[in-house]
Coordinates of C-alpha atoms and ligand atoms in Angstrom, one line a residue:
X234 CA -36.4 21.9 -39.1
X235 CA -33.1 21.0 -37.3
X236 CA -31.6 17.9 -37.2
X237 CA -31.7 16.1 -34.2
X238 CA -27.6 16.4 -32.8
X239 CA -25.9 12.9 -32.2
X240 CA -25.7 11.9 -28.7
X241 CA -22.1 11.7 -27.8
X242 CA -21.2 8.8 -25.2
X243 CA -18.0 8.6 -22.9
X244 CA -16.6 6.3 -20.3
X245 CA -16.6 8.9 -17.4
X246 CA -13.5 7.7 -14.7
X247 CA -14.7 8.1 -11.0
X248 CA -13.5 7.0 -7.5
X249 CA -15.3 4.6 -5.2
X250 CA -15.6 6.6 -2.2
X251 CA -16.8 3.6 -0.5
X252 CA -13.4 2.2 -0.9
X253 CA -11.1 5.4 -0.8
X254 CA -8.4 5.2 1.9
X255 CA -7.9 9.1 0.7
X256 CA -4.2 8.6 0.7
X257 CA -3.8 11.4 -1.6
X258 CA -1.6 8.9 -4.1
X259 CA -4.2 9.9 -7.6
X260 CA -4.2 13.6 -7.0
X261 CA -0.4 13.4 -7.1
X262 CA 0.0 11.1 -9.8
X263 CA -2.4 12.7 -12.4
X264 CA -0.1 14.7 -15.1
X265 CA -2.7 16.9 -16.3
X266 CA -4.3 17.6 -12.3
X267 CA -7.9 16.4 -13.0
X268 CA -8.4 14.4 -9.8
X269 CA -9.1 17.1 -6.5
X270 CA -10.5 16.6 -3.2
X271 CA -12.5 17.9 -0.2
X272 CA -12.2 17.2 3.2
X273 CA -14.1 13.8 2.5
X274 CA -14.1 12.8 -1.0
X275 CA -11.7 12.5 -3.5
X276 CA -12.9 13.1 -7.2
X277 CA -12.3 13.3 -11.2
X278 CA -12.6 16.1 -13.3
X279 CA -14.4 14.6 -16.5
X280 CA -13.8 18.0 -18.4
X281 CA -10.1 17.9 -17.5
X282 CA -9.9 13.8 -17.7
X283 CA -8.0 12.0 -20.8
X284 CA -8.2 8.6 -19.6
X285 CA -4.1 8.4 -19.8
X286 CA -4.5 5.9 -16.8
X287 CA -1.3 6.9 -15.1
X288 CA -3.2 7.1 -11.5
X289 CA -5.0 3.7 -11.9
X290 CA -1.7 1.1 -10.9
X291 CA -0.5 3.4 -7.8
X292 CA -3.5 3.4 -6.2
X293 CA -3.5 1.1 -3.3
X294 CA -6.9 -0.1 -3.5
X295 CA -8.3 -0.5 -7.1
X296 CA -10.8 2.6 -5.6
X297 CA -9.7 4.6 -8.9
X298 CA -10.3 2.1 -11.4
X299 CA -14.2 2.5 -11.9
X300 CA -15.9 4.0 -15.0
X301 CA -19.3 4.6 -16.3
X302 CA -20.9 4.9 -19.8
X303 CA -22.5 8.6 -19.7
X304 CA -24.0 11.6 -22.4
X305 CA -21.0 13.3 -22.5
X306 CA -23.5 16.8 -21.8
X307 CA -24.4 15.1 -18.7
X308 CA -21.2 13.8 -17.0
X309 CA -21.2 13.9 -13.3
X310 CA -19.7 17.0 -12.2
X311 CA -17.1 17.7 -9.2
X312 CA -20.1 19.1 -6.7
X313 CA -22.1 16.2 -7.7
X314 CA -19.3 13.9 -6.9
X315 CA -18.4 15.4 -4.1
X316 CA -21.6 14.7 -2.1
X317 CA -21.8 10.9 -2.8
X318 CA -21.2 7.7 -0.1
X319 CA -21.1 5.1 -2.7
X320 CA -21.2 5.2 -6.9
X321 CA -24.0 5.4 -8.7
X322 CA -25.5 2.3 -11.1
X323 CA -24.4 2.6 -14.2
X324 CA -27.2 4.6 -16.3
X325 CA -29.4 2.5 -19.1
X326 CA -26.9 3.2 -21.8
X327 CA -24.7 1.4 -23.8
X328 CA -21.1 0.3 -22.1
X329 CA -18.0 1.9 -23.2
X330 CA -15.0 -0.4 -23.1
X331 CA -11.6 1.3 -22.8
X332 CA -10.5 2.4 -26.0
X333 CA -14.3 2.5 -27.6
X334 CA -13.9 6.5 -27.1
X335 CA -11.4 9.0 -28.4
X336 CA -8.3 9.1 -25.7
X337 CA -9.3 12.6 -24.2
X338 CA -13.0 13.8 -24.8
X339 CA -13.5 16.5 -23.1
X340 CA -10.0 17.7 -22.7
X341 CA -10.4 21.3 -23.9
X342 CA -7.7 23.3 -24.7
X343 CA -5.1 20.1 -23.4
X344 CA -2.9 18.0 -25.0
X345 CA -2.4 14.0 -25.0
X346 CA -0.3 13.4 -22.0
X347 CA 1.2 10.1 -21.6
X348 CA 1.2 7.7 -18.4
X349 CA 4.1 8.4 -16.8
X350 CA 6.4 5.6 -16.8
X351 CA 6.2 3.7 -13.3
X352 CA 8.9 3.1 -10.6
X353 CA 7.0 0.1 -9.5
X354 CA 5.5 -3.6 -10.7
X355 CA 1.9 -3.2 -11.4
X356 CA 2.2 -7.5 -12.1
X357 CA 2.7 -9.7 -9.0
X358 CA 6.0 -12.1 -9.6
X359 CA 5.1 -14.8 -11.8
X360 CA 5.7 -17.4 -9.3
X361 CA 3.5 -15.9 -6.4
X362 CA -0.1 -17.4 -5.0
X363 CA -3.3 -16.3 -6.7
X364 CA -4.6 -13.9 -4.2
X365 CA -8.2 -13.5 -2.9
X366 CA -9.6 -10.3 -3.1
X367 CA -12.1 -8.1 -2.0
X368 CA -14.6 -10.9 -0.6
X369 CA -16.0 -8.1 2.0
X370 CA -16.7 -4.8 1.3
X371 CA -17.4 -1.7 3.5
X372 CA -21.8 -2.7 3.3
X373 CA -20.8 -6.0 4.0
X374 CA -17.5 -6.3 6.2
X375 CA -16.3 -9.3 8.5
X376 CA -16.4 -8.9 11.9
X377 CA -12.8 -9.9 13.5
X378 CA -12.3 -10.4 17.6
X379 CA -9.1 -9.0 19.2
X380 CA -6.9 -11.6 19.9
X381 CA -3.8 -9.3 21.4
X382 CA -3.0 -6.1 21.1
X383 CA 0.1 -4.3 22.5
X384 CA 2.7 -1.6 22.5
X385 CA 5.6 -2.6 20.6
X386 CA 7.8 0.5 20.9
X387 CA 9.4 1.7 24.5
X388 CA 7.4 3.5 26.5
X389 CA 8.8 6.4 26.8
X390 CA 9.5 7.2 23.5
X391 CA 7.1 9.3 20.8
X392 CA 5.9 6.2 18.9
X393 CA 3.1 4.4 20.1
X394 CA 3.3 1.3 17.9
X395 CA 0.8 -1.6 18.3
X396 CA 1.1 -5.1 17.3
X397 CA -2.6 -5.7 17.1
X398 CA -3.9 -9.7 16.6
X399 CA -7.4 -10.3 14.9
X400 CA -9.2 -13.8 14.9
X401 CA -11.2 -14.3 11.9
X402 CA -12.9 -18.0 13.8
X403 CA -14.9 -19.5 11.0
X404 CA -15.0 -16.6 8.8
X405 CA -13.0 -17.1 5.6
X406 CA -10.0 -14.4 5.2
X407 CA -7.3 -15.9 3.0
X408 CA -4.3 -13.7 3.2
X409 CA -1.2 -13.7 1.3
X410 CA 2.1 -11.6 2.8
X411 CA 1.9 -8.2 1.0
X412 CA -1.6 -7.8 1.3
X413 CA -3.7 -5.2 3.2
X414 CA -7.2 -4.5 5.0
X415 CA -9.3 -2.1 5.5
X416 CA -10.7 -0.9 8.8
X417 CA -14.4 0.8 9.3
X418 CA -14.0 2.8 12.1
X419 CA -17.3 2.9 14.2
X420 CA -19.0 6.3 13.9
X421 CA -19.8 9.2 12.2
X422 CA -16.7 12.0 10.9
X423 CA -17.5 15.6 11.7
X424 CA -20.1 15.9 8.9
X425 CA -21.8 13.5 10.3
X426 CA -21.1 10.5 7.9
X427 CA -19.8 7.4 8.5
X428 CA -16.1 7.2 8.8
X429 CA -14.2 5.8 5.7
X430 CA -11.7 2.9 5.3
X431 CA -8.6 3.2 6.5
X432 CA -6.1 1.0 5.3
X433 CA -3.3 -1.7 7.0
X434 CA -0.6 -3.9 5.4
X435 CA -0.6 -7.3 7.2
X436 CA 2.0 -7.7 9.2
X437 CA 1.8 -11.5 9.5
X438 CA 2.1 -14.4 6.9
X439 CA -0.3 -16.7 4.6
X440 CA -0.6 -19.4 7.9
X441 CA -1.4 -16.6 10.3
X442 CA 0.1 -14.6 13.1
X443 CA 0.0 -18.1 14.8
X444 CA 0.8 -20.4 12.7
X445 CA -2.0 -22.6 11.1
X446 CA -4.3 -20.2 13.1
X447 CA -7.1 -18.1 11.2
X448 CA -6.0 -14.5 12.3
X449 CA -3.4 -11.8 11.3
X450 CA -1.5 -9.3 12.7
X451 CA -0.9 -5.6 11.9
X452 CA 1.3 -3.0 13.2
X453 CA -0.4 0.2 14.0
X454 CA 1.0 3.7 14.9
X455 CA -1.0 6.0 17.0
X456 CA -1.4 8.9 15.4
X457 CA -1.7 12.3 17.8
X458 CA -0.5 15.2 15.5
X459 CA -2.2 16.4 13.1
X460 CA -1.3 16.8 9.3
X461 CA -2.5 19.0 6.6
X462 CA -3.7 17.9 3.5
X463 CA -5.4 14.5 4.6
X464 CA -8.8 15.0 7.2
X465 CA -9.4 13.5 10.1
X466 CA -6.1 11.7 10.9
X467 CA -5.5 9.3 14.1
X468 CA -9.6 8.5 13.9
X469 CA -8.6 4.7 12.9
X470 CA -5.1 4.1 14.3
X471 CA -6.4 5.8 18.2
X472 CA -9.3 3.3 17.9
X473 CA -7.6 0.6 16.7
X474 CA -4.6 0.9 19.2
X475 CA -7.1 1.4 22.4
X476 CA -9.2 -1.9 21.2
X477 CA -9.4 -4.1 24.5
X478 CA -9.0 -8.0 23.7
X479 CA -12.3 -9.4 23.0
X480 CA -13.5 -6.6 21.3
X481 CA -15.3 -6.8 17.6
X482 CA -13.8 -4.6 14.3
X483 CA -15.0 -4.5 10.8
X484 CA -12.9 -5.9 8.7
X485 CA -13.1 -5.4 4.3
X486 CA -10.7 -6.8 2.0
X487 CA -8.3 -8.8 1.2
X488 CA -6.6 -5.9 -0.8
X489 CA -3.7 -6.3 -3.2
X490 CA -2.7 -7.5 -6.0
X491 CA 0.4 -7.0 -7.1
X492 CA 3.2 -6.2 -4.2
X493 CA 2.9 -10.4 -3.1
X494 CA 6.3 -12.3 -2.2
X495 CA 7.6 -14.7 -5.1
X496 CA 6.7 -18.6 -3.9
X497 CA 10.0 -19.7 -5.7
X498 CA 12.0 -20.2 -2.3
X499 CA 15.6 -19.5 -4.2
X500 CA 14.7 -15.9 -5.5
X501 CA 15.9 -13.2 -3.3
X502 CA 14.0 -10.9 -1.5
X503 CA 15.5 -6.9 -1.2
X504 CA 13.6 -5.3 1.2
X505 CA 13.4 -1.4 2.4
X506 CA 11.0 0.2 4.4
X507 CA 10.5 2.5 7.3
X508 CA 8.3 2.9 10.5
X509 CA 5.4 0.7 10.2
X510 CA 6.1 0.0 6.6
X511 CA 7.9 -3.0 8.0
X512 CA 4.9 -4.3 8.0
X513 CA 4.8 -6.9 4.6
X514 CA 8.4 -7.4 5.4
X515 CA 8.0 -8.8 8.8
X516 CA 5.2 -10.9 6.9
X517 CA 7.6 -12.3 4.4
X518 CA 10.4 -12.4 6.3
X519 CA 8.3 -14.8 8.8
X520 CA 6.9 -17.1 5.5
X521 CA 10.6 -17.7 5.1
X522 CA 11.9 -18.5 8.4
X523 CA 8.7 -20.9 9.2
X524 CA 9.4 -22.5 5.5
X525 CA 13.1 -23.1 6.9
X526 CA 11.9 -24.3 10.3
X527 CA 9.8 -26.7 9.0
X528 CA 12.4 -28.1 6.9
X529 CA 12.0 -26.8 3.2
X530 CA 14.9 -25.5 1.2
X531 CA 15.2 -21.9 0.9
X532 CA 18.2 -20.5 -1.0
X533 CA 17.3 -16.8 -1.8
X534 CA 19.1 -14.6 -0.2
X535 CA 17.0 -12.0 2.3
X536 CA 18.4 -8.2 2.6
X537 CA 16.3 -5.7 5.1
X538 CA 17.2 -2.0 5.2
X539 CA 14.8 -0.6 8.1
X540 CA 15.1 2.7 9.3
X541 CA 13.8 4.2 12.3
X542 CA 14.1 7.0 14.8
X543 CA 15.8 5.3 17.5
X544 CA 16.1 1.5 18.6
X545 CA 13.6 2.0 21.0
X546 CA 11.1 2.9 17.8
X547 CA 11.8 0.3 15.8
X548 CA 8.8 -1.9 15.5
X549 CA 10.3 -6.0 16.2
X550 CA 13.7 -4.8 17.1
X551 CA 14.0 -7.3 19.8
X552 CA 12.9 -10.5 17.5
X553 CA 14.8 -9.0 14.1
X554 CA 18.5 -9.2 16.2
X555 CA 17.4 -13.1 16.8
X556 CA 17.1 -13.9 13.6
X557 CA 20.4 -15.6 12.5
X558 CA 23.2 -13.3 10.2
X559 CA 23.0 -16.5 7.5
X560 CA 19.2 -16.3 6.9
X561 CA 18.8 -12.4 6.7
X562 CA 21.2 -9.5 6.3
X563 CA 19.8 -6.7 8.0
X564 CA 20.8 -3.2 7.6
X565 CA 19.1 -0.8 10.6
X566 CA 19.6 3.0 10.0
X567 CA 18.9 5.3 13.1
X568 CA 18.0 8.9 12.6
X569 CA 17.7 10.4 15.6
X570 CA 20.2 9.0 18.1
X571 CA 21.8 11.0 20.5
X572 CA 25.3 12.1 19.6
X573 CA 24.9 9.9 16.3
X574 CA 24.4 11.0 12.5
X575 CA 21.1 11.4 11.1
X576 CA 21.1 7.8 9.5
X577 CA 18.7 6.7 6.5
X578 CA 17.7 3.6 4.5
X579 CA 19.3 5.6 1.3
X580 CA 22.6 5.4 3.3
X581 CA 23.0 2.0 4.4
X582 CA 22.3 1.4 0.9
X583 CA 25.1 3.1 -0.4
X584 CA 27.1 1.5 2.3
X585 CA 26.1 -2.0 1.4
X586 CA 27.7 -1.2 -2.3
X587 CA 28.1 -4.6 -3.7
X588 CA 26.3 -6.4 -1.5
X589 CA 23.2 -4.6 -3.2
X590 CA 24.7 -4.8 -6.5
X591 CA 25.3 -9.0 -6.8
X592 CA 22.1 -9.9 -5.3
X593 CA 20.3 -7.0 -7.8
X594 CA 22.1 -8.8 -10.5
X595 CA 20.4 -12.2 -9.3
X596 CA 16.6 -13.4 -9.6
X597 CA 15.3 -10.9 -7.4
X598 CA 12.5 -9.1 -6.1
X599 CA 12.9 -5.5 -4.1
X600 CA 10.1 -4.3 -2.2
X601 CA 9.9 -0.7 -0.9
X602 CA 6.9 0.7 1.8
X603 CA 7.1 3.2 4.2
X604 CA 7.4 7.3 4.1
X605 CA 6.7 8.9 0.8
X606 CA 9.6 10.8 1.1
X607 CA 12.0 7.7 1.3
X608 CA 11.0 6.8 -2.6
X609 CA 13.3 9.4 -4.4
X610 CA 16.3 9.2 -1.8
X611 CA 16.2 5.3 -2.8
X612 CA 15.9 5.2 -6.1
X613 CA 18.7 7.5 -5.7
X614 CA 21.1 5.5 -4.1
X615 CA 20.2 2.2 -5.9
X616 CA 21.2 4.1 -9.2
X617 CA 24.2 5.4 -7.8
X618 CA 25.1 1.7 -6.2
X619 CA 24.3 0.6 -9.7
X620 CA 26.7 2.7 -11.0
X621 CA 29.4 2.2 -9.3
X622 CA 29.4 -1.3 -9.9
X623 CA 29.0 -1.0 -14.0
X624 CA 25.6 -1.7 -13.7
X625 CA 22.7 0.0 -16.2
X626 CA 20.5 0.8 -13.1
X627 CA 17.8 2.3 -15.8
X628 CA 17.2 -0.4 -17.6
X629 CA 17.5 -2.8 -15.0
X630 CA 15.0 -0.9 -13.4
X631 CA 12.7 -0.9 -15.9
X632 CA 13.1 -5.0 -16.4
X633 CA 12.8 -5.5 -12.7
X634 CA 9.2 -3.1 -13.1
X635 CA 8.2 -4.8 -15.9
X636 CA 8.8 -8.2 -14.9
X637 CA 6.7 -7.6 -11.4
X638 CA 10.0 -7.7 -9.6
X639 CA 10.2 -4.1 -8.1
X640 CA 7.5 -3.2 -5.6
X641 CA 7.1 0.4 -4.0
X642 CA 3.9 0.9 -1.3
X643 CA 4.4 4.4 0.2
X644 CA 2.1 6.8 2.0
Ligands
NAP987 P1 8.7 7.6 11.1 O1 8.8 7.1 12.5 O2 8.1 9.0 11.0 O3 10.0 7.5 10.3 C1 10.7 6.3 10.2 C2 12.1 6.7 9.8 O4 12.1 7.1 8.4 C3 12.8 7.8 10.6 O5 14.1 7.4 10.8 C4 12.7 9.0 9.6 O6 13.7 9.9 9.9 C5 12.9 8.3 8.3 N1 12.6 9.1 7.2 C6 11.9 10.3 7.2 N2 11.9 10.8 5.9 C7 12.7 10.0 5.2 C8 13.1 10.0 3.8 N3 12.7 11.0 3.0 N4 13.9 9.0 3.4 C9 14.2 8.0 4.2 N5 13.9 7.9 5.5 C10 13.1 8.9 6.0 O7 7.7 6.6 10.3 P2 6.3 6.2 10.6 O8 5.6 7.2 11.4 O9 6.3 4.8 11.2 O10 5.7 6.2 9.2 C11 5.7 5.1 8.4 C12 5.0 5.5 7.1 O11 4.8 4.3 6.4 C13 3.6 6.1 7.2 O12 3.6 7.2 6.4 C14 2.7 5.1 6.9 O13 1.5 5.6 6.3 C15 3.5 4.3 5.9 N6 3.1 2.9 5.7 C16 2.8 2.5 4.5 C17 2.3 1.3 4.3 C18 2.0 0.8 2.9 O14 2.3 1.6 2.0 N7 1.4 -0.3 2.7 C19 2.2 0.4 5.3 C20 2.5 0.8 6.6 C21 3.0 2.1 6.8 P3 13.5 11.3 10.6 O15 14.0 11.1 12.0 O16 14.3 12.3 9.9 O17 12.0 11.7 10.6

């Protein structure tokens, strides 16, 4: 007679497609390449799997971080994966917590690989406000009305950037500057499901794009070309930016826990972006001024390095140059200016040299969102301002990640 074999148990890691934005952000971040996609879904590999966590912090919005307690014969596979709207329940078995199961397995033929260490906080800064999160989902979104919506870049350039205003009326949405929301477009994709969430920073702060007014702001670029690698591009950001006033969205969120502005009005605020990733920084920048308007004492020091094509495409050019030299130093880099060098973010860093360096050595925060691409080149030249000035940019880096001081949101 044979003896019955032990039924092995293991904390499968899935994605909540539900949730996805399908920014692309795990698959690149997963050292041993267990997380693939389709043109719809995103997906883990439970064979390939060793639970190092090194994709859960990056992920924008907490759609990685989902597990569930199966016979380690009968783990969900990629095809099965691949067809699903929503996760399953978790089955009738015991729960796994993390660490109840060996680090990796299923891993065959692999080794232990480490979480890589990360160039950004996955804490908020001690002294910011509790945020609210996730109080509507895709099933169950808020419906927001179109307060305003218009272009923000000239017309005659490339970018089509909308400021778009949306009125929550009695509808609780609790926002802190930093955060983002999802978007469900209306309508089915090509395959003839419903569209998935796309994803916004708020451009406005905690009191609303008016202040003491329930609504928020976002800045939204059309987008016409189209982009390997991520499906169905421009489906969100063309409906969003043709949305008449009056008209009705579905909102989810509040998303975000982490990248949120300190509340201590004497730290300093370093902050880089590009494009629309000026987002959260128009939304913190405008916390401070109203806190200064109104009368409060705010000492930290406020540094903006923005970089755009031209003048003409830089979302809030006209209202940034009002803002007065003593309350924010701002640092604009062009790129594609007639008769002009190619200017970026990276370079008016260098340029800044010590005016980077002092404030880095002070109680600061730096936040960072925008282009992908923009991460290395300023991590770059932070290192090498660092340098010059005698300071130990690694470890300082790794004291400003650890103590939720350095924030990077890129796409
Ligand atoms: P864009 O107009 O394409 O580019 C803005 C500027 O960045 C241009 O001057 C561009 O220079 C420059 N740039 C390009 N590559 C760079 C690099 N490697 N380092 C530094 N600068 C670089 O920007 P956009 O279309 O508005 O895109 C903004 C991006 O931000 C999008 O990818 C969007 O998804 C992302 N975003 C992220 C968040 C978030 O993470 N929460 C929020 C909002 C937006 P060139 O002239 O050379 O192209």
């Amino acid at each position: 007679m044979n003896a019955a074999l032990p039924i092995v148990l293991i904390r499968q890691h899935l994605i909540d497609p539900e949730v996805c934005i399908r920014c692309n952000t795990c698959e690149e971040t997963c050292p041993v390449d267990a997380i693939t996609h389709d043109d719809r879904n995103y997906v883990v590999d439970a064979v390939i799997c060793n639970g190092c966590n090194a994709c859960i912090s990056p992920c924008p919005t907490g759609s990685i971080d989902h597990w569930r307690t199966v016979e380690a014969s009968n783990a969900y596979s990629i095809a099965e994966q691949l067809t699903w709207d929503d996760l399953p329940a978790q089955q009738d078995l015991p729960e796994l917590e993390a660490g109840d199961e060996p680090a990796a397995p299923l891993l065959q033929g692999g080794q232990q690989v480490n979480a890589a260490t990360s160039a950004s906080s996955t804490r908020a800064p001690w002294s910011a406000a509790h945020p609210y999160l996730n109080l509507y989902s895709v099933k169950a979104p808020v419906l927001a009305t179109v307060a305003g919506n218009f272009r923000l870049t000239a017309q005659e350039t490339e970018s089509d950037i909308h400021h778009i205003v949306l009125d929550f009326g009695a509808n609780f949405f609790p926002l802190l500057e930093g955060q983002s929301i999802g978007i469900v477009p209306p309508g089915v994709d090509a395959s003839g499901k419903p569209h998935y969430l796309r994803m916004y920073s708020v451009a406005s702060p905690r009191d609303g794009e008016r202040d003491g007014y329930n609504n928020l702001a976002l800045t939204v670029k059309r987008v016409v070309a189209d982009h390997a690698g991520a499906p169905a591009l421009g489906v969100a950001s063309n409906y969003l930016c043709d949305l008449p006033k009056g008209a009705q969205v579905q909102v989810v969120g509040p998303f975000g826990n982490n990248y949120l502005m300190p509340n201590q009005n004497g730290s300093n605020i370093i902050m880089i972006c590009t494009g629309t990733g000026s987002a959260p920084m128009r939304a913190m920048t405008e916390h401070r001024r109203r806190l200064a308007a109104k009368g409060q004492p705010v000492g930290g020091k406020l540094m903006l390095f923005f970089g755009a094509r031209r003048p003409e495409e830089l979302p809030y050019f006209g209202p940034l140059l009002k803002l007065p030299p003593a309350f924010i130093d701002i640092h604009l880099a062009f790129s594609r200016v007639e008769g002009q060098p190619r200017t970026y973010v990276q370079d008016k860093i260098r340029a800044a040299g010590n005016t980077v360096t002092d404030v880095l050595g002070g109680d600061t925060y730096v936040y960072i969102c925008g282009l992908k691409g923009m991460e290395t080149g300023v991590l770059e030249a932070l290192a090498e301002s660092c340098r010059a000035a005698g300071i130990d940019w690694p470890a300082l880096h790794a004291r400003m990640v650890q103590e939720g001081r350095f924030h990077v949101e890129t796409y």
